[in-house]
């Protein structure tokens, strides 16, 4: 195993991250030309390893598409302020489509008459404000929304049921400014929210890589291991790049490199498959489509994020995962990768729900789903740690049981 681990190449993995995060793939949102092109690129990479490759298409519904840059500005006492999308305001995924800017007075939440007004929703009461807006003919709702540590409002493309009015998230401090100003009256808001749900088609990329055996002896039932990582992102904004380098080009890079090294090494017998999954960001549609067709007894390891390890990798086990946990723990000790139990709400849960032994692993996503999620923030040491953990775990899974 030691020789195989030495063949892992951090530069090769970084090149994969850079390739997937490039402008030509435009954030890799499911159903877009960029996402489909990324799937084709990955199919070619698996083919280069000698894998038999299958592109499996499936329908996806309810993806939220921001098809133009939204507008939000307000006027107070003749002074107008225009806000910056994704820094100062953002789409709420329950929002109705409002393609063109609508200008109207801003009403405080307890106002007697909100007809024809934007409503400023109190913290935690946006749903109630929507109900009132829908019932009483208000234009829409402004609600408070926080930012990440770097001042961005992360993008998502799957969310709650749609409302009948537009809903816009305003940065918390600015929401408070509006709350203070609306008491005195005379606040006018102009906003658009060009956001619509669409149906589209995703494509999973599956590769089968039976590893060459170190011995010529026959093996009745070599373990079947499936390594997975989703390759899709939330997609670029109309006027801003979201490279999706950490989530999840980093995980794809580590899985691809682990497959390369395992396929080239003289290992114990194992039946290895790799699946690069689409539409995880839209609700894990790719794994939901794939999981029912995976042979019973397959051991699934899903990697979602391999960009910044910090203290330890998060691990979530599901299904009959006892067969995976001991080898994973031993592999972590051998490679020096610290593990901790942690929630991994990713494709691993779809495989576990199908009755398969499934483990989800995460090693950090700096800049998560924002323009700051760039390739330079993916740490080579973390890519190596992830790939080493995968190789060692598969190797140990393939060891014959002790008598």
Steps between C-alpha positions, in 0.01 A plus 500: 500500500781739583629505142152575368459792738828646380365514144224749587566831329376825657582694184283271291212550742546877502490496120166317515361761739618780274351333194156451655495851648589661166283758325390258227300291749325807650450355846377157375134538590290196410345520155717784372746476210781546753377217718457268204845588367654426840333157496653431159843606623476267798387213278814552292718497813350170617545363149867600514533274806362205306156504661186392323294820510127562496319834485164462672244778444202568726233768549533773763215731605467814708848646445499871586648698213606860549474610137595868543668711765240610757458862608443645845512869591323728740435871525482690828444876506606535138821299544523171310720203583551208260610174659749242372364156425652216705676749729206703627196311381418164348220291354284300738429160349128522578472822299252544220644618170513879464680566172474880494567748781193593703498822699273539805497640855652292776260408780592403852379151593216617725366762259123508470505508120771325295321488165736605221799511740815306563485349851803502729477163674611473864786260569376142485155598370549505124244222441233688695585816307458307174159376608390854571648633176318233302171557681503880498656586163848610605774513238747275682708438810846609617646273769828498692782278375848449644832462319794267530819604680627672184187706441345289224149359478547143370301386199257207507280354228263271694262621763152517651170519316446815296297789635263715296700818568868589454717450809840670531767446765665820623824501697418511870653839577330660199171340595533666838571836333179463306312406818624818664419714196154360429372613838535858382334408169588610148713198402452384142640172368569401141584135438496214252555130556542314167491152652310207352476124557602288202505135403818372342714191443792382708771253404697267725841376389567139599827316455580136575865425579564139600845508656769267375569222746833454671455123480349269241285316757128517446289705735139402536356831608746790511351796687325756283589857595338812356679835535273798439521879485260751350645717225219755467497846656233764548602674178619850424283803565406696188773755575734317738713184501449229761783254424389220739860396559457362851141376458571271338779515243734416788314179584487398134874558466583281800269218385642509147857489629423218744345299215806561283739376766288202602457390141872518436608324818531129572231480763298230667198405288224757497228605257522881480243738357503881487195724464517873444152618587292787368227711665615463861453874547144473367401235757731199444305391192797321344560265791125448548484387138808278527467338842217255418707345219816443706558128571418392856805470721685785330704713742456871422741778595389853408738796516345847513766764557876443519627855515589592859539227761535709819493269806333191355295357216126472567358149459136389487412132480168369369341169412684182609827694516679284759692335214640840407569661836782278627703515175442877480620545855807285437572688177479830687753380754735374230484823299488742792163649402295588810130415490197620695133414489311775319192557286562456127179596322610382159456216252606237756154529658327391180710183486441429868125545448520233228637254756866525403794544733590863441741747655520872429831681553557875496824696533393862474357745247652849532289761321206259488264584210626855457731678254779448755499122444806513275762235414779678688315429826508123447797378703728243329564338839128442547462351152783262584346413837166419335651288224727316745202420722301365205785286367581355841136426578439319171823306544397384847149413383657268242706306755378141543323438830716354774442138577 
